[in-house]
Coordinates of C-alpha atoms in Angstrom, one line a residue:
V23 CA 14.3 6.3 11.3
N24 CA 14.5 6.2 7.5
F25 CA 12.0 8.6 5.8
V26 CA 11.9 8.5 2.1
V27 CA 10.0 10.6 -0.4
I28 CA 8.5 8.5 -3.2
T29 CA 6.4 10.6 -5.6
K30 CA 5.1 7.7 -7.7
G31 CA 3.8 6.0 -4.6
S32 CA 2.7 9.1 -2.7
G33 CA -1.0 8.4 -3.4
R34 CA -0.6 5.0 -2.0
I35 CA 1.2 6.3 1.1
A36 CA -1.7 8.8 1.6
E37 CA -4.1 5.8 1.6
V38 CA -1.9 4.0 4.2
A39 CA -1.7 7.2 6.3
A40 CA -5.5 7.7 6.2
V41 CA -6.2 4.1 7.3
L42 CA -3.7 4.3 10.1
S43 CA -4.7 7.8 11.1
L44 CA -1.1 9.0 10.6
D45 CA 0.4 12.0 8.9
T46 CA 2.0 11.0 5.6
A47 CA 5.3 12.5 6.8
A48 CA 5.2 10.1 9.8
I49 CA 5.2 7.0 7.7
D50 CA 8.5 5.2 7.7
L51 CA 8.5 3.3 4.5
E52 CA 10.8 0.6 5.9
T53 CA 8.6 -0.2 9.0
S54 CA 6.1 -3.0 8.8
L55 CA 2.5 -1.9 8.4
L56 CA 1.8 -4.1 11.4
D57 CA 4.3 -2.1 13.5
L58 CA 2.5 1.1 12.3
G59 CA -0.8 -0.2 13.8
L60 CA -2.4 -2.2 10.9
D61 CA -4.7 -4.9 12.1
S62 CA -7.2 -7.2 10.3
L63 CA -10.0 -4.6 10.1
L64 CA -7.7 -1.9 9.0
A65 CA -6.2 -4.2 6.4
L66 CA -9.6 -4.7 4.9
D67 CA -10.1 -1.0 4.7
L68 CA -6.7 -0.4 3.2
R69 CA -7.3 -3.1 0.6
K70 CA -10.6 -1.5 -0.4
R71 CA -9.0 2.0 -0.6
L72 CA -6.1 0.8 -2.6
K73 CA -8.4 -1.0 -5.0
R74 CA -10.4 2.1 -5.5
A75 CA -7.4 4.4 -5.8
T76 CA -5.2 2.3 -8.0
G77 CA -7.3 -0.5 -9.4
G78 CA -4.8 -2.9 -7.9
S79 CA -5.7 -5.5 -5.3
V80 CA -3.4 -6.8 -2.6
P81 CA -4.2 -10.1 -0.8
L82 CA -5.0 -9.7 2.9
G83 CA -2.3 -12.2 3.7
T84 CA 0.3 -9.9 2.1
L85 CA -0.9 -6.9 4.1
L86 CA -0.9 -8.9 7.4
G87 CA 2.3 -10.7 6.6
G88 CA 4.6 -7.9 7.8
I89 CA 4.9 -6.0 4.5
T90 CA 6.4 -2.5 4.6
S91 CA 5.0 0.6 2.8
A92 CA 7.9 0.5 0.4
E93 CA 7.2 -3.2 -0.4
L94 CA 3.5 -2.4 -0.8
I95 CA 4.3 0.2 -3.4
A96 CA 6.5 -2.2 -5.2
E97 CA 3.9 -4.9 -5.0
L98 CA 1.2 -2.6 -6.5
D99 CA 3.6 -1.4 -9.2
T100 CA 4.3 -5.0 -10.1
R101 CA 0.7 -5.9 -10.2
S102 CA -0.3 -2.9 -12.3
D103 CA 2.5 -3.7 -14.8
K104 CA 1.1 -7.3 -15.2
V105 CA -2.5 -5.9 -15.7
E106 CA -1.5 -3.4 -18.3
T107 CA -2.0 -5.4 -21.4
T108 CA -3.4 -4.3 -24.7
R109 CA -5.7 -6.1 -27.1
D110 CA -5.4 -5.6 -30.8

């Protein structure tokens, strides 16, 4: 089992853990969210929580497509980088 500490994504991992009713230390970042117990209803809840916590939205298909927590963090980071634009 590969447990990794990611401080930048720790808030996101906390949201994943809360939705899946798991301790954050028990989340293996390289295990599919589906294998951790995510189903369609939990995916809706996770999507809502992530939107509220980060402002970033992840498509349900992505959540249900076998994404890992590490990939989810990277996906949200990529989306937030694209959204962060300034207007002069």
